[in-house]
mmCIF file of C-alpha atoms in Angstrom:
data_model
loop_
_atom_site.group_PDB
_atom_site.id
_atom_site.type_symbol
_atom_site.label_atom_id
_atom_site.label_comp_id
_atom_site.label_asym_id
_atom_site.label_seq_id
_atom_site.Cartn_x
_atom_site.Cartn_y
_atom_site.Cartn_z
ATOM 1 C CA MET H 273 108.313 125.152 95.165
ATOM 2 C CA LEU H 274 105.346 123.799 95.513
ATOM 3 C CA ARG H 275 102.336 125.265 92.914
ATOM 4 C CA LEU H 276 99.105 125.699 94.735
ATOM 5 C CA GLY H 277 95.529 125.576 93.331
ATOM 6 C CA ILE H 278 92.021 127.005 94.895
ATOM 7 C CA ILE H 279 88.588 126.066 94.684
ATOM 8 C CA GLY H 280 86.545 128.450 97.016
ATOM 9 C CA THR H 281 87.206 132.131 97.747
ATOM 10 C CA GLY H 282 85.673 132.346 100.905
ATOM 11 C CA TRP H 283 87.715 133.832 104.241
ATOM 12 C CA ILE H 284 88.488 130.038 104.672
ATOM 13 C CA ALA H 285 90.668 129.863 101.500
ATOM 14 C CA ASP H 286 92.668 133.233 102.326
ATOM 15 C CA GLN H 287 93.815 131.788 105.611
ATOM 16 C CA PHE H 288 95.296 129.155 103.425
ATOM 17 C CA VAL H 289 97.164 130.926 101.335
ATOM 18 C CA GLU H 290 98.016 132.793 104.184
ATOM 19 C CA ALA H 291 99.548 130.240 105.669
ATOM 20 C CA ALA H 292 101.047 128.562 102.870
ATOM 21 C CA HIS H 293 102.833 131.477 101.616
ATOM 22 C CA ALA H 294 104.192 132.095 104.880
ATOM 23 C CA THR H 295 106.343 128.403 104.621
ATOM 24 C CA LYS H 296 107.871 129.898 101.362
ATOM 25 C CA ARG H 297 107.405 126.534 100.198
ATOM 26 C CA TRP H 298 103.840 127.606 98.529
ATOM 27 C CA GLN H 299 103.735 129.866 95.618
ATOM 28 C CA LEU H 300 99.498 130.387 94.763
ATOM 29 C CA SER H 301 99.105 129.760 90.745
ATOM 30 C CA ALA H 302 95.757 129.239 89.702
ATOM 31 C CA VAL H 303 92.344 130.074 91.193
ATOM 32 C CA TYR H 304 88.725 128.942 90.427
ATOM 33 C CA SER H 305 85.473 130.181 90.707
ATOM 34 C CA ARG H 306 82.139 130.376 89.132
ATOM 35 C CA ARG H 307 82.605 134.088 88.427
ATOM 36 C CA MET H 308 85.583 134.969 86.941
ATOM 37 C CA LYS H 309 84.837 138.930 88.467
ATOM 38 C CA ARG H 310 85.397 136.974 91.880
ATOM 39 C CA ALA H 311 88.355 134.814 91.173
ATOM 40 C CA LYS H 312 90.786 137.134 89.910
ATOM 41 C CA GLU H 313 89.224 139.593 93.308
ATOM 42 C CA PHE H 314 90.543 136.470 95.400
ATOM 43 C CA GLY H 315 93.714 135.962 93.655
ATOM 44 C CA SER H 316 95.032 139.455 92.805
ATOM 45 C CA LYS H 317 96.309 140.092 96.136
ATOM 46 C CA TYR H 318 98.572 137.640 96.141
ATOM 47 C CA SER H 319 100.635 137.761 92.676
ATOM 48 C CA GLU H 320 100.295 138.763 89.083
ATOM 49 C CA ASP H 321 101.131 135.712 87.800
ATOM 50 C CA ILE H 322 97.983 133.846 88.205
ATOM 51 C CA VAL H 323 96.212 131.694 86.220
ATOM 52 C CA TYR H 324 92.355 132.128 86.904
ATOM 53 C CA PHE H 325 89.305 129.849 85.340
ATOM 54 C CA ASP H 326 85.483 130.099 85.634
ATOM 55 C CA ARG H 327 85.103 126.311 83.940
ATOM 56 C CA LEU H 328 86.319 123.529 86.696
ATOM 57 C CA SER H 329 87.554 121.380 83.255
ATOM 58 C CA ASP H 330 89.706 123.599 82.273
ATOM 59 C CA PHE H 331 90.927 124.094 85.899
ATOM 60 C CA PHE H 332 91.448 120.687 86.274
ATOM 61 C CA GLN H 333 93.595 120.305 82.372
ATOM 62 C CA SER H 334 95.485 123.266 83.454
ATOM 63 C CA ASP H 335 99.257 122.423 83.848
ATOM 64 C CA SER H 336 99.443 125.446 85.896
ATOM 65 C CA PHE H 337 99.409 123.873 89.327
ATOM 66 C CA ASP H 338 100.244 120.291 90.688
ATOM 67 C CA VAL H 339 98.186 120.533 94.291
ATOM 68 C CA VAL H 340 94.688 121.879 94.813
ATOM 69 C CA TYR H 341 93.208 123.023 97.862
ATOM 70 C CA ILE H 342 89.547 122.409 98.047
ATOM 71 C CA ALA H 343 87.450 124.684 100.260
ATOM 72 C CA SER H 344 83.952 124.733 98.198
ATOM 73 C CA PRO H 345 80.436 123.546 99.986
ATOM 74 C CA ASN H 346 80.397 119.904 101.578
ATOM 75 C CA SER H 347 78.934 118.418 99.439
ATOM 76 C CA LEU H 348 81.020 119.408 96.220
ATOM 77 C CA HIS H 349 83.721 118.424 97.875
ATOM 78 C CA PHE H 350 83.924 114.327 96.840
ATOM 79 C CA GLU H 351 83.173 115.127 92.936
ATOM 80 C CA GLN H 352 86.180 117.948 93.020
ATOM 81 C CA ALA H 353 88.545 115.635 94.866
ATOM 82 C CA LYS H 354 87.894 113.122 92.321
ATOM 83 C CA ALA H 355 88.405 114.909 89.239
ATOM 84 C CA ALA H 356 91.707 116.235 91.154
ATOM 85 C CA ILE H 357 93.229 113.144 91.249
ATOM 86 C CA MET H 358 92.272 111.975 88.202
ATOM 87 C CA ALA H 359 93.412 114.709 86.531
ATOM 88 C CA GLY H 360 97.468 114.180 88.021
ATOM 89 C CA LYS H 361 97.006 116.564 90.848
ATOM 90 C CA HIS H 362 97.458 116.306 95.126
ATOM 91 C CA ALA H 363 94.567 116.888 96.867
ATOM 92 C CA ILE H 364 93.984 118.745 99.817
ATOM 93 C CA VAL H 365 90.135 118.838 100.569
ATOM 94 C CA GLU H 366 89.033 121.245 103.966
ATOM 95 C CA LYS H 367 87.041 119.298 106.537
ATOM 96 C CA PRO H 368 84.680 117.380 106.205
ATOM 97 C CA ILE H 369 86.460 115.240 102.994
ATOM 98 C CA THR H 370 83.397 114.329 101.882
ATOM 99 C CA SER H 371 79.865 113.576 103.032
ATOM 100 C CA ASN H 372 79.484 109.685 103.930
ATOM 101 C CA PRO H 373 81.626 106.443 103.405
ATOM 102 C CA GLN H 374 80.202 105.997 100.275
ATOM 103 C CA GLU H 375 81.963 108.825 98.908
ATOM 104 C CA MET H 376 85.056 108.114 100.871
ATOM 105 C CA SER H 377 85.374 104.759 99.900
ATOM 106 C CA GLN H 378 85.057 105.692 96.285
ATOM 107 C CA LEU H 379 88.010 108.269 96.885
ATOM 108 C CA ILE H 380 90.354 105.563 97.766
ATOM 109 C CA LYS H 381 89.967 103.048 94.923
ATOM 110 C CA ILE H 382 90.392 106.271 92.422
ATOM 111 C CA LEU H 383 93.871 107.148 94.985
ATOM 112 C CA ARG H 384 94.984 103.441 94.692
ATOM 113 C CA ARG H 385 94.676 104.015 90.878
ATOM 114 C CA HIS H 386 96.197 107.208 90.911
ATOM 115 C CA PRO H 387 99.096 105.643 93.581
ATOM 116 C CA GLN H 388 101.478 109.176 92.320
ATOM 117 C CA GLN H 389 98.962 111.424 94.048
ATOM 118 C CA PHE H 390 98.300 112.488 97.545
ATOM 119 C CA LEU H 391 95.128 112.939 99.359
ATOM 120 C CA PHE H 392 95.158 114.852 102.376
ATOM 121 C CA GLU H 393 92.096 116.513 104.774
ATOM 122 C CA ALA H 394 92.774 119.649 105.846
ATOM 123 C CA ALA H 395 91.693 119.174 109.790
ATOM 124 C CA ARG H 396 94.076 121.825 111.076
ATOM 125 C CA HIS H 397 94.408 121.504 114.548
ATOM 126 C CA TYR H 398 95.332 117.436 114.047
ATOM 127 C CA HIS H 399 98.770 118.715 113.133
ATOM 128 C CA GLU H 400 99.317 121.110 115.833
ATOM 129 C CA GLU H 401 101.234 121.037 118.404
ATOM 130 C CA ASN H 402 98.911 121.630 121.648
ATOM 131 C CA PHE H 403 96.809 118.792 119.970
ATOM 132 C CA LYS H 404 99.576 116.270 120.355
ATOM 133 C CA ALA H 405 100.278 117.383 123.631
ATOM 134 C CA VAL H 406 97.156 116.608 124.878
ATOM 135 C CA GLN H 407 97.631 113.556 123.050
ATOM 136 C CA GLN H 408 100.889 112.535 125.093
ATOM 137 C CA ALA H 409 99.388 113.624 128.162
ATOM 138 C CA VAL H 410 96.270 111.209 127.721
ATOM 139 C CA GLN H 411 98.831 108.305 126.327
ATOM 140 C CA GLY H 412 100.357 109.308 129.800
ATOM 141 C CA MET H 413 97.207 108.940 132.263
ATOM 142 C CA GLU H 414 97.362 105.883 134.522
ATOM 143 C CA GLU H 415 93.490 106.266 134.325
ATOM 144 C CA ILE H 416 90.949 107.581 132.237
ATOM 145 C CA GLN H 417 87.383 107.989 133.484
ATOM 146 C CA GLY H 418 85.998 110.332 130.573
ATOM 147 C CA ALA H 419 86.176 113.544 128.738
ATOM 148 C CA THR H 420 83.813 116.835 128.359
ATOM 149 C CA LEU H 421 84.677 118.805 125.203
ATOM 150 C CA THR H 422 82.952 121.678 124.299
ATOM 151 C CA TYR H 423 83.017 123.499 120.726
ATOM 152 C CA MET H 424 79.978 126.183 119.972
ATOM 153 C CA LYS H 425 80.440 129.729 118.091
ATOM 154 C CA TYR H 426 77.317 131.642 116.877
ATOM 155 C CA SER H 427 77.424 131.685 113.204
ATOM 156 C CA SER H 428 77.723 134.196 110.839
ATOM 157 C CA ARG H 429 75.324 133.113 108.694
ATOM 158 C CA TYR H 430 73.078 132.371 111.310
ATOM 159 C CA ASP H 431 70.617 135.363 110.957
ATOM 160 C CA ALA H 432 70.300 134.977 107.715
ATOM 161 C CA PHE H 433 68.765 131.642 108.098
ATOM 162 C CA LEU H 434 66.770 133.733 110.422
ATOM 163 C CA GLU H 435 65.712 135.857 107.709
ATOM 164 C CA GLY H 436 64.452 133.230 105.446
ATOM 165 C CA LYS H 437 67.447 131.950 103.542
ATOM 166 C CA ASN H 438 69.033 129.206 102.912
ATOM 167 C CA PRO H 439 72.799 129.733 103.592
ATOM 168 C CA ASN H 440 74.935 126.570 102.348
ATOM 169 C CA VAL H 441 75.844 125.893 105.864
ATOM 170 C CA PHE H 442 72.622 125.693 106.852
ATOM 171 C CA SER H 443 71.698 123.503 104.138
ATOM 172 C CA PRO H 444 71.496 119.540 104.097
ATOM 173 C CA ASP H 445 71.662 120.094 99.911
ATOM 174 C CA PHE H 446 75.307 121.005 100.682
ATOM 175 C CA ALA H 447 75.884 118.921 103.663
ATOM 176 C CA GLY H 448 75.845 121.439 106.133
ATOM 177 C CA GLY H 449 75.181 121.485 110.269
ATOM 178 C CA ALA H 450 76.725 121.720 113.225
ATOM 179 C CA LEU H 451 78.410 118.288 113.342
ATOM 180 C CA GLN H 452 79.505 118.899 109.651
ATOM 181 C CA ASP H 453 81.221 121.870 109.966
ATOM 182 C CA LEU H 454 82.516 122.059 113.973
ATOM 183 C CA GLY H 455 81.895 118.555 115.436
ATOM 184 C CA VAL H 456 84.013 117.364 113.124
ATOM 185 C CA TYR H 457 87.401 119.123 115.158
ATOM 186 C CA MET H 458 85.829 116.556 118.487
ATOM 187 C CA VAL H 459 85.469 113.559 116.195
ATOM 188 C CA TYR H 460 89.087 113.955 115.239
ATOM 189 C CA ASP H 461 89.564 114.423 119.231
ATOM 190 C CA ALA H 462 88.194 111.698 120.484
ATOM 191 C CA LEU H 463 89.392 109.245 117.540
ATOM 192 C CA ALA H 464 92.964 110.201 118.227
ATOM 193 C CA TRP H 465 93.204 110.504 122.184
ATOM 194 C CA PHE H 466 91.038 107.734 123.147
ATOM 195 C CA GLY H 467 90.654 105.213 119.996
ATOM 196 C CA VAL H 468 87.865 104.527 118.079
ATOM 197 C CA PRO H 469 84.325 104.375 120.289
ATOM 198 C CA ASP H 470 82.257 101.215 120.477
ATOM 199 C CA SER H 471 79.334 103.098 120.149
ATOM 200 C CA VAL H 472 77.695 106.914 119.504
ATOM 201 C CA ASN H 473 74.640 108.782 120.026
ATOM 202 C CA TYR H 474 74.123 112.231 118.603
ATOM 203 C CA TYR H 475 71.103 114.023 120.218
ATOM 204 C CA ALA H 476 70.391 117.187 117.688
ATOM 205 C CA THR H 477 68.782 120.213 117.824
ATOM 206 C CA LYS H 478 67.329 120.357 114.715
ATOM 207 C CA LEU H 479 66.133 123.610 112.533
ATOM 208 C CA ASN H 480 62.950 123.672 110.716
ATOM 209 C CA ASN H 481 64.839 121.984 107.621
ATOM 210 C CA GLY H 482 65.802 119.030 109.566
ATOM 211 C CA ILE H 483 69.874 120.186 110.072
ATOM 212 C CA ASP H 484 71.560 120.241 113.494
ATOM 213 C CA GLY H 485 71.694 123.482 114.773
ATOM 214 C CA LYS H 486 73.429 121.990 117.756
ATOM 215 C CA GLY H 487 73.591 118.817 119.613
ATOM 216 C CA ILE H 488 75.218 116.767 121.840
ATOM 217 C CA ALA H 489 77.114 113.644 121.185
ATOM 218 C CA ILE H 490 77.770 111.075 123.566
ATOM 219 C CA PHE H 491 81.327 108.457 122.448
ATOM 220 C CA ASN H 492 80.800 105.326 124.337
ATOM 221 C CA TYR H 493 84.410 103.391 125.400
ATOM 222 C CA PRO H 494 84.628 100.445 127.376
ATOM 223 C CA GLN H 495 85.437 102.076 130.789
ATOM 224 C CA PHE H 496 84.793 105.778 130.051
ATOM 225 C CA GLU H 497 82.389 108.292 127.982
ATOM 226 C CA VAL H 498 83.115 111.238 125.876
ATOM 227 C CA THR H 499 80.713 113.941 125.932
ATOM 228 C CA LEU H 500 80.785 116.378 122.549
ATOM 229 C CA GLN H 501 79.046 119.947 122.817
ATOM 230 C CA PHE H 502 79.220 121.386 120.022
ATOM 231 C CA GLY H 503 77.281 123.924 117.733
ATOM 232 C CA LYS H 504 76.346 126.779 115.496
ATOM 233 C CA THR H 505 73.395 129.054 117.054
ATOM 234 C CA ALA H 506 75.133 129.857 120.411
ATOM 235 C CA ASN H 507 78.096 130.521 121.958
ATOM 236 C CA SER H 508 80.118 128.700 124.981
ATOM 237 C CA TYR H 509 82.767 129.111 127.003
ATOM 238 C CA LEU H 510 83.262 126.147 129.119
ATOM 239 C CA PRO H 511 86.203 124.476 128.725
ATOM 240 C CA GLY H 512 87.287 121.118 127.719
ATOM 241 C CA GLU H 513 88.199 118.607 130.212
ATOM 242 C CA ILE H 514 89.592 115.194 130.233
ATOM 243 C CA TYR H 515 89.637 113.054 133.382
ATOM 244 C CA GLY H 516 92.159 111.260 134.965
ATOM 245 C CA LYS H 517 92.567 109.379 138.213
ATOM 246 C CA LYS H 518 93.311 112.152 139.884
ATOM 247 C CA GLU H 519 94.600 115.024 137.204
ATOM 248 C CA THR H 520 92.740 116.133 134.894
ATOM 249 C CA ILE H 521 93.858 117.864 131.444
ATOM 250 C CA VAL H 522 91.971 121.580 130.871
ATOM 251 C CA MET H 523 91.977 122.917 127.050
ATOM 252 C CA ASP H 524 90.749 126.033 126.487
ATOM 253 C CA ASN H 525 88.098 124.592 123.892
ATOM 254 C CA ALA H 526 88.532 121.827 121.927
ATOM 255 C CA ALA H 527 89.227 122.382 118.269
ATOM 256 C CA ASP H 528 91.956 125.781 118.514
ATOM 257 C CA LEU H 529 93.663 124.477 121.734
ATOM 258 C CA ASN H 530 95.390 128.129 122.066
ATOM 259 C CA GLU H 531 95.826 127.012 126.317
ATOM 260 C CA VAL H 532 96.342 123.642 127.599
ATOM 261 C CA TYR H 533 97.458 122.812 130.950
ATOM 262 C CA ILE H 534 97.020 119.738 133.609
ATOM 263 C CA VAL H 535 95.470 120.399 136.994
ATOM 264 C CA ASN H 536 96.808 117.330 139.947
ATOM 265 C CA GLY H 537 94.976 116.241 142.866
ATOM 266 C CA GLU H 538 96.594 119.019 144.603
ATOM 267 C CA GLY H 539 95.205 122.267 142.545
ATOM 268 C CA GLU H 540 98.315 122.354 140.980
ATOM 269 C CA LYS H 541 98.497 123.258 137.374
ATOM 270 C CA THR H 542 100.953 123.046 134.925
ATOM 271 C CA ILE H 543 100.806 124.508 131.513
ATOM 272 C CA ILE H 544 101.521 121.849 128.438
ATOM 273 C CA SER H 545 100.847 124.340 125.753
ATOM 274 C CA GLU H 546 102.918 126.150 123.142
ATOM 275 C CA LEU H 547 102.049 130.054 122.251
ATOM 276 C CA ALA H 548 99.689 129.147 119.063
ATOM 277 C CA ASP H 549 100.493 130.507 115.900
ATOM 278 C CA ASN H 550 98.876 133.192 114.532
ATOM 279 C CA ASN H 551 97.596 131.431 111.790
ATOM 280 C CA PRO H 552 96.002 128.380 113.118
ATOM 281 C CA MET H 553 96.655 126.822 109.615
ATOM 282 C CA LEU H 554 100.569 126.876 109.363
ATOM 283 C CA ALA H 555 101.370 123.590 111.060
ATOM 284 C CA GLU H 556 99.205 121.786 108.341
ATOM 285 C CA VAL H 557 100.324 123.678 105.479
ATOM 286 C CA ILE H 558 104.313 122.390 107.095
ATOM 287 C CA ASP H 559 103.156 119.362 107.177
ATOM 288 C CA PHE H 560 101.783 118.769 103.615
ATOM 289 C CA ALA H 561 104.815 120.135 102.031
ATOM 290 C CA ASP H 562 106.791 118.059 103.973
ATOM 291 C CA VAL H 563 104.763 114.955 102.180
ATOM 292 C CA LEU H 564 104.663 116.330 98.901
ATOM 293 C CA GLU H 565 108.406 117.367 98.295
ATOM 294 C CA ASN H 566 109.490 113.916 99.517
ATOM 295 C CA PRO H 567 107.024 112.117 97.518
ATOM 296 C CA ASP H 568 109.663 108.994 96.781
ATOM 297 C CA SER H 569 110.113 108.843 100.926
ATOM 298 C CA LEU H 570 108.660 105.944 102.362
ATOM 299 C CA GLU H 571 108.385 107.936 105.630
ATOM 300 C CA ALA H 572 106.249 110.551 103.667
ATOM 301 C CA ARG H 573 103.945 107.684 102.164
ATOM 302 C CA ASP H 574 103.420 106.185 105.726
ATOM 303 C CA ILE H 575 102.916 109.698 107.429
ATOM 304 C CA ALA H 576 100.158 110.314 104.375
ATOM 305 C CA ASP H 577 98.784 106.926 104.921
ATOM 306 C CA GLU H 578 98.224 107.666 108.666
ATOM 307 C CA TRP H 579 96.454 111.047 107.741
ATOM 308 C CA LEU H 580 94.315 108.897 105.626
ATOM 309 C CA ALA H 581 93.303 106.488 107.380
ATOM 310 C CA MET H 582 92.278 108.637 110.282
ATOM 311 C CA SER H 583 90.302 110.357 108.032
ATOM 312 C CA VAL H 584 88.528 107.459 107.142
ATOM 313 C CA GLU H 585 87.826 106.718 110.604
ATOM 314 C CA VAL H 586 86.096 109.876 110.896
ATOM 315 C CA ASN H 587 84.147 109.799 108.340
ATOM 316 C CA LYS H 588 82.560 107.060 109.362
ATOM 317 C CA VAL H 589 81.774 107.914 113.031
ATOM 318 C CA MET H 590 80.502 111.198 111.832
ATOM 319 C CA TYR H 591 77.968 109.440 109.428
ATOM 320 C CA LYS H 592 77.276 106.735 112.420
ATOM 321 C CA LEU H 593 76.031 109.924 114.092
ATOM 322 C CA ARG H 594 74.452 111.550 111.605
ATOM 323 C CA TYR H 595 72.400 108.608 111.264
ATOM 324 C CA TYR H 596 71.684 108.272 114.749
ATOM 325 C CA ALA H 597 69.889 111.636 114.785
ATOM 326 C CA LYS H 598 68.178 111.156 111.176
ATOM 327 C CA ILE H 599 70.142 113.818 109.329
ATOM 328 C CA GLU H 600 70.161 112.997 105.770
ATOM 329 C CA PHE H 601 71.894 114.738 102.779
ATOM 330 C CA PRO H 602 71.111 113.891 98.941
ATOM 331 C CA SER H 603 74.464 112.250 98.635
ATOM 332 C CA ASP H 604 73.748 109.499 100.841
ATOM 333 C CA TYR H 605 71.457 107.948 98.244
ATOM 334 C CA GLU H 606 73.411 107.903 95.082
ATOM 335 C CA GLU H 607 74.667 104.811 93.692
ATOM 336 C CA GLU H 608 78.312 104.644 92.641
#
């Protein structure tokens, strides 16, 4: 049984724990929150055998867990993942794994000094069967002429921002914004399905604090372009499309991928998606468990290295997009 520690007590941490417990291969055993009351409120619904912490140093020194899932604000991911690895814990970090390539590079160096530990980015859709179905369909295309991918959801925290509050998801201090929260899904899509682009552009619609509320990114490849539209200040119901010679791959949206089908030149539709899991995190917790339960397997190590290599490339592209749009975070200027 994999013993799980949690940093972060929001809905996404609940969803991760529920997925992990559904596999019967994980057990929540430790919870950290800055407020002890909140930590206990989070963990008490899962088990009575959980250790609670309100000091991060005590949490990482504990022998009550082996793997930590980090679901804190984006700007805290790097320091917490670093502390986890140095404490001999495996780290699963909610996307985006770090705020910039400098932080990512430091994590890789630390990981090399602790070769027994694993580091995963929790990009849930990357592990789903429907994501892989799109990837295989793209590989089977005779020609690719481009793609349009969309993911826009009105944030539950946007009203608070409009009222003058400063929620983390819209704060540059916490590495927030549409690209970091939603655009990252489509950066994964583009890199996994089409490879690393030659260049990228990002036309961001900024809020009054300089963070991106929504935007359009263009990935330039030698023979085609991929357009990404994402945002947290409006809702979109546009499907995503990938254009072949005559056929088109259509998906309900570029992050959830609940329905995916191919339309041929005659307009005939062939569904290639499977029924999605009730919990969208189920696929990733199974994949992570497969690796963590076989730490000495060369195959498992190779798979983990492949995931991490993709995380590194996604991180680089995310930074290039921010740089193009002149979106800056305080961590961009911190020295190693």
